[in-house]
CSV table of C-alpha atoms and ligand atoms in Angstrom, one decimal:
chain,number,residue,atom,x,y,z
A,1,MET,CA,16.0,14.6,-13.7
A,2,ALA,CA,12.6,13.1,-14.5
A,3,ARG,CA,11.7,9.9,-12.7
A,4,THR,CA,9.8,7.3,-14.7
A,5,PRO,CA,6.6,6.6,-12.8
A,6,ILE,CA,6.0,3.1,-11.7
A,7,VAL,CA,2.5,1.7,-11.2
A,8,ALA,CA,2.2,-1.8,-9.8
A,9,GLY,CA,-0.8,-4.0,-8.9
A,10,ASN,CA,-0.6,-6.0,-5.7
A,11,TRP,CA,-3.2,-8.7,-6.2
A,12,LYS,CA,-2.6,-10.0,-2.7
A,13,MET,CA,-4.1,-13.5,-2.1
A,14,ASN,CA,-6.9,-12.9,-4.7
A,15,LEU,CA,-8.1,-14.6,-7.9
A,16,GLY,CA,-8.1,-18.2,-8.9
A,17,ARG,CA,-6.1,-19.4,-11.8
A,18,THR,CA,-8.7,-18.9,-14.5
A,19,PRO,CA,-9.6,-15.3,-13.5
A,20,ALA,CA,-6.0,-14.5,-13.0
A,21,ARG,CA,-5.1,-15.7,-16.5
A,22,GLU,CA,-8.1,-13.7,-17.9
A,23,LEU,CA,-6.9,-10.5,-16.1
A,24,LEU,CA,-3.4,-11.0,-17.4
A,25,THR,CA,-4.6,-11.4,-20.9
A,26,ALA,CA,-6.9,-8.4,-20.7
A,27,LEU,CA,-4.0,-6.2,-19.3
A,28,LYS,CA,-1.7,-7.4,-22.1
A,29,GLY,CA,-4.1,-5.7,-24.5
A,30,SER,CA,-5.3,-2.7,-22.5
A,31,LEU,CA,-1.9,-1.6,-21.3
A,32,ALA,CA,-0.2,-2.0,-24.6
A,33,GLY,CA,-0.3,1.5,-25.8
A,34,ILE,CA,0.7,3.3,-22.6
A,35,GLU,CA,4.1,5.0,-22.8
A,36,GLY,CA,6.3,6.7,-20.3
A,37,VAL,CA,5.3,4.7,-17.2
A,38,ASP,CA,6.7,1.4,-15.8
A,39,MET,CA,3.9,-1.0,-15.1
A,40,ALA,CA,3.9,-4.3,-13.2
A,41,VAL,CA,1.6,-6.9,-11.7
A,42,CYS,CA,2.3,-8.9,-8.6
A,43,PRO,CA,0.0,-11.9,-8.7
A,44,PRO,CA,-0.2,-14.6,-6.0
A,45,ALA,CA,2.9,-16.8,-6.2
A,46,PRO,CA,1.2,-19.8,-7.9
A,47,TRP,CA,0.3,-17.7,-10.9
A,48,ILE,CA,3.8,-16.1,-11.4
A,49,GLY,CA,4.7,-18.6,-14.1
A,50,ASP,CA,1.4,-17.9,-15.9
A,51,ALA,CA,2.1,-14.1,-15.6
A,52,ALA,CA,5.6,-14.5,-16.9
A,53,ASP,CA,4.3,-16.6,-19.9
A,54,ILE,CA,1.3,-14.4,-20.8
A,55,LEU,CA,3.2,-11.1,-20.4
A,56,ALA,CA,6.4,-12.2,-22.1
A,57,GLY,CA,7.4,-9.7,-24.8
A,58,THR,CA,5.3,-6.9,-23.3
A,59,LYS,CA,6.4,-3.9,-21.3
A,60,ILE,CA,4.4,-5.2,-18.2
A,61,GLY,CA,6.7,-6.4,-15.5
A,62,VAL,CA,6.0,-9.2,-13.1
A,63,GLY,CA,6.5,-9.0,-9.4
A,64,VAL,CA,6.1,-11.1,-6.3
A,65,GLN,CA,4.6,-10.1,-3.0
A,66,ASN,CA,7.2,-11.7,-0.8
A,67,VAL,CA,10.6,-13.5,-0.8
A,68,TYR,CA,12.9,-15.3,1.5
A,69,TRP,CA,16.6,-14.5,1.8
A,70,GLU,CA,18.2,-17.9,2.0
A,71,ALA,CA,18.9,-19.3,-1.5
A,72,GLN,CA,17.6,-22.8,-0.9
A,73,GLY,CA,17.0,-25.4,1.7
A,74,ALA,CA,14.5,-26.7,4.3
A,75,PHE,CA,12.3,-23.6,4.5
A,76,THR,CA,8.8,-25.1,3.8
A,77,GLY,CA,6.5,-22.7,2.1
A,78,GLU,CA,9.0,-20.1,1.2
A,79,GLN,CA,10.3,-18.9,-2.2
A,80,SER,CA,13.9,-17.7,-2.5
A,81,ALA,CA,15.1,-14.6,-4.2
A,82,ALA,CA,17.6,-16.9,-6.0
A,83,GLN,CA,14.7,-18.9,-7.4
A,84,LEU,CA,12.8,-15.8,-8.5
A,85,ALA,CA,15.7,-14.0,-10.2
A,86,GLY,CA,15.3,-14.2,-13.9
A,87,VAL,CA,11.5,-15.0,-13.5
A,88,VAL,CA,10.3,-11.8,-11.9
A,89,ASP,CA,11.4,-8.1,-12.2
A,90,TYR,CA,10.0,-6.7,-9.0
A,91,VAL,CA,9.7,-7.9,-5.4
A,92,ILE,CA,7.5,-6.2,-2.8
A,93,ILE,CA,9.3,-6.2,0.5
A,94,GLY,CA,7.9,-5.3,3.9
A,95,HIS,CA,4.2,-4.9,2.9
A,96,SER,CA,2.2,-3.9,6.0
A,97,GLU,CA,0.3,-7.1,5.8
A,98,ARG,CA,3.6,-9.0,6.0
A,99,ARG,CA,4.6,-6.8,9.0
A,100,HIS,CA,1.3,-6.7,10.9
A,101,VAL,CA,-0.4,-10.0,10.0
A,102,PHE,CA,2.7,-12.2,9.7
A,103,GLY,CA,5.0,-10.4,12.2
A,104,GLU,CA,7.7,-9.6,9.7
A,105,THR,CA,10.4,-7.5,11.4
A,106,ASP,CA,12.5,-4.6,10.2
A,107,GLU,CA,15.5,-6.9,10.3
A,108,ALA,CA,13.7,-9.3,7.9
A,109,THR,CA,13.0,-6.5,5.5
A,110,ASN,CA,16.7,-5.7,5.6
A,111,LYS,CA,17.8,-9.2,4.8
A,112,LYS,CA,15.2,-9.4,2.0
A,113,LEU,CA,16.2,-6.1,0.5
A,114,LYS,CA,19.9,-7.0,0.5
A,115,VAL,CA,19.4,-10.3,-1.4
A,116,VAL,CA,17.0,-8.8,-3.9
A,117,LEU,CA,19.3,-6.0,-4.7
A,118,GLU,CA,22.3,-8.4,-5.0
A,119,LEU,CA,20.4,-10.5,-7.5
A,120,GLY,CA,19.4,-7.5,-9.6
A,121,MET,CA,15.6,-7.5,-9.1
A,122,GLN,CA,13.8,-4.3,-8.3
A,123,PRO,CA,12.5,-4.1,-4.7
A,124,MET,CA,9.4,-2.1,-3.8
A,125,LEU,CA,10.2,-1.4,-0.2
A,126,ALA,CA,6.9,-0.8,1.6
A,127,VAL,CA,6.7,1.4,4.6
A,128,GLY,CA,3.9,3.1,6.4
A,129,GLU,CA,2.4,4.1,9.8
A,130,LEU,CA,-0.6,2.8,11.7
A,131,ARG,CA,-3.5,5.0,12.4
A,132,GLU,CA,-2.5,5.5,16.0
A,133,GLU,CA,1.0,6.3,15.0
A,134,ARG,CA,-0.2,9.1,12.7
A,135,GLU,CA,-2.7,10.4,15.3
A,136,GLY,CA,0.1,10.4,17.9
A,137,GLY,CA,2.3,12.5,15.7
A,138,ARG,CA,4.8,9.6,15.2
A,139,THR,CA,4.6,9.1,11.5
A,140,ASN,CA,8.0,10.5,10.7
A,141,ASP,CA,9.7,8.5,13.5
A,142,VAL,CA,8.1,5.2,12.3
A,143,LEU,CA,9.0,5.8,8.6
A,144,ARG,CA,12.6,6.7,9.6
A,145,ARG,CA,12.9,3.6,11.7
A,146,GLN,CA,11.5,1.4,9.0
A,147,LEU,CA,13.7,2.9,6.3
A,148,LEU,CA,16.9,3.1,8.2
A,149,ALA,CA,16.5,-0.5,9.4
A,150,ALA,CA,15.8,-1.7,5.9
A,151,PHE,CA,18.9,0.2,4.6
A,152,ASP,CA,21.2,-1.2,7.3
A,153,ASP,CA,24.6,-2.2,5.8
A,154,ILE,CA,23.4,-1.3,2.2
A,155,SER,CA,26.0,1.2,1.0
A,156,SER,CA,24.1,2.6,-2.0
A,157,LEU,CA,20.8,2.3,-3.7
A,158,PRO,CA,20.4,1.7,-7.5
A,159,GLU,CA,19.0,4.5,-9.6
A,160,GLY,CA,15.2,4.5,-9.6
A,161,PHE,CA,15.0,2.6,-6.3
A,162,ILE,CA,11.3,2.2,-5.3
A,163,VAL,CA,9.8,3.0,-1.9
A,164,ALA,CA,6.1,2.4,-1.5
A,165,TYR,CA,4.5,4.7,1.0
A,166,GLU,CA,1.4,2.9,2.3
A,167,PRO,CA,-0.3,4.4,5.3
A,168,VAL,CA,-1.7,1.3,7.0
A,169,TRP,CA,-5.0,3.1,7.8
A,170,ALA,CA,-5.6,3.7,4.1
A,171,ILE,CA,-5.0,0.1,2.9
A,172,GLY,CA,-8.1,-1.6,1.8
A,173,THR,CA,-10.2,0.8,3.8
A,174,GLY,CA,-11.4,3.2,1.1
A,175,LEU,CA,-9.8,6.0,3.2
A,176,THR,CA,-7.2,7.3,0.8
A,177,ALA,CA,-4.7,9.7,2.2
A,178,THR,CA,-5.5,13.2,0.7
A,179,PRO,CA,-3.0,14.1,-2.0
A,180,GLU,CA,-1.6,16.7,0.4
A,181,ILE,CA,-0.9,14.3,3.2
A,182,ALA,CA,0.5,11.7,0.8
A,183,GLN,CA,2.7,14.4,-0.8
A,184,MET,CA,4.0,15.7,2.5
A,185,THR,CA,4.8,12.2,3.7
A,186,CYS,CA,6.5,11.2,0.5
A,187,ALA,CA,8.6,14.3,0.7
A,188,ASP,CA,9.6,13.3,4.2
A,189,ILE,CA,10.6,9.9,2.9
A,190,ARG,CA,12.7,11.5,0.2
A,191,ALA,CA,14.4,13.6,2.9
A,192,ILE,CA,15.2,10.5,5.0
A,193,VAL,CA,16.7,8.9,1.9
A,194,ALA,CA,18.8,12.0,1.3
A,195,GLU,CA,20.0,12.0,4.9
A,196,ARG,CA,20.9,8.3,4.8
A,197,TYR,CA,22.5,8.4,1.3
A,198,ASP,CA,22.8,11.7,-0.6
A,199,GLU,CA,20.7,14.2,-2.5
A,200,ASP,CA,21.2,12.4,-5.9
A,201,THR,CA,20.0,9.1,-4.5
A,202,ALA,CA,17.0,10.8,-3.0
A,203,ALA,CA,16.2,12.7,-6.2
A,204,ASN,CA,16.4,9.5,-8.3
A,205,CYS,CA,14.4,7.4,-5.8
A,206,ARG,CA,10.8,6.6,-7.0
A,207,ILE,CA,8.2,6.9,-4.2
A,208,GLN,CA,4.9,5.2,-4.8
A,209,TYR,CA,1.7,6.0,-2.8
A,210,GLY,CA,-0.5,3.0,-1.9
A,211,GLY,CA,-3.7,2.7,0.1
A,212,SER,CA,-7.1,2.8,-1.6
A,213,ALA,CA,-5.6,4.3,-4.8
A,214,ASN,CA,-8.2,4.0,-7.6
A,215,ALA,CA,-9.2,5.2,-11.0
A,216,GLU,CA,-10.8,8.3,-9.5
A,217,ASN,CA,-8.0,9.5,-7.3
A,218,ALA,CA,-5.0,8.4,-9.4
A,219,ALA,CA,-4.6,11.7,-11.3
A,220,SER,CA,-4.7,13.9,-8.2
A,221,LEU,CA,-2.2,11.7,-6.3
A,222,MET,CA,0.1,11.4,-9.3
A,223,GLY,CA,-0.1,15.2,-9.7
A,224,GLN,CA,2.0,15.6,-6.5
A,225,PRO,CA,5.7,16.4,-7.1
A,226,ASP,CA,7.0,13.7,-4.7
A,227,ILE,CA,4.6,10.9,-5.8
A,228,ASP,CA,6.2,8.9,-8.6
A,229,GLY,CA,3.8,6.0,-8.8
A,230,LEU,CA,1.1,3.9,-7.2
A,231,LEU,CA,1.0,0.5,-5.5
A,232,VAL,CA,-2.6,-0.6,-6.1
A,233,GLY,CA,-4.5,-3.4,-4.3
A,234,GLY,CA,-8.2,-3.7,-4.8
A,235,ALA,CA,-8.4,-1.6,-8.0
A,236,ALA,CA,-5.7,-3.7,-9.6
A,237,LEU,CA,-8.1,-6.7,-9.8
A,238,GLN,CA,-10.0,-5.3,-12.7
A,239,ALA,CA,-8.4,-4.6,-16.0
A,240,GLU,CA,-10.5,-1.4,-16.5
A,241,SER,CA,-9.6,0.3,-13.3
A,242,PHE,CA,-5.9,-0.7,-13.4
A,243,THR,CA,-5.7,0.5,-17.0
A,244,LYS,CA,-7.2,3.9,-16.1
A,245,ILE,CA,-4.8,4.2,-13.2
A,246,CYS,CA,-1.8,3.5,-15.5
A,247,GLN,CA,-3.2,6.0,-18.1
A,248,ALA,CA,-3.6,8.6,-15.4
A,249,ALA,CA,0.0,8.1,-14.3
A,250,ALA,CA,1.2,8.4,-17.9
A,251,ALA,CA,-0.8,11.6,-18.4
A,252,THR,CA,0.8,13.3,-15.4
A,253,ARG,CA,4.3,13.1,-16.9
B,1,PGA,P1,-5.5,-1.2,-1.5
B,1,PGA,O1,-4.1,-2.0,-1.2
B,1,PGA,O2,-5.2,-0.4,-2.8
B,1,PGA,O3,-6.5,-2.2,-1.7
B,1,PGA,O4,-5.7,-0.3,-0.4
B,1,PGA,C1,-2.8,-1.4,-1.5
B,1,PGA,C2,-1.7,-2.3,-1.0
B,1,PGA,O5,-1.9,-2.9,0.1
B,1,PGA,O6,-0.7,-2.5,-1.6
């Protein structure tokens, strides 16, 4: 069965309010004609409301970059999944910057994943190995540990569940994984999902590649059989490059 590609822009902590609104307005126009690919932007949290307003009625989804599992309470600085439900469509969980800059644990990704699934938003579960883990031949072990921990006590995954494979050494470095390396690793991720759940779940799972994806390499990455989308950082900050990436994703299906 064909998997609908999913291209998402992770703006990280970039863009003030005016440029963010300008980018959203530009994307509303430039992505309008693209068919057959799910598209989303994940702006910084303060601009989520602007994104939801500007993109209302379009096919462009809105996502957040982080979430907290408790519904409400004395958790200064956090945003709950319960607050975000109905406002956003997608939630990035376990991004490497959350894991490595903010010390987010595998257990935290599991709590976040559970609540986001319960509330009917679409998680983008990010996993990926450090450079030394790849060089030490431990990539598969690391991905297996991250995935199985995130899936703990989750009995099934919804159709089209999104995993974002983001090798940490490729994020923001300009060092994109070759399409062959990205393909092999995404196939390994699919095999781990099959082992944990079943072949159908794995076949329906959408696996994004992320890490210096851009307008130039999008087509070759998207041409790989196990790569079903891209999670784009730097190249998502300009309408022109993000639009080209979405077009490339649409053209490969
Ligand atoms: P990058 O970031 O495209 O700037 O490498 C990707 C990501 O971290 O999601």
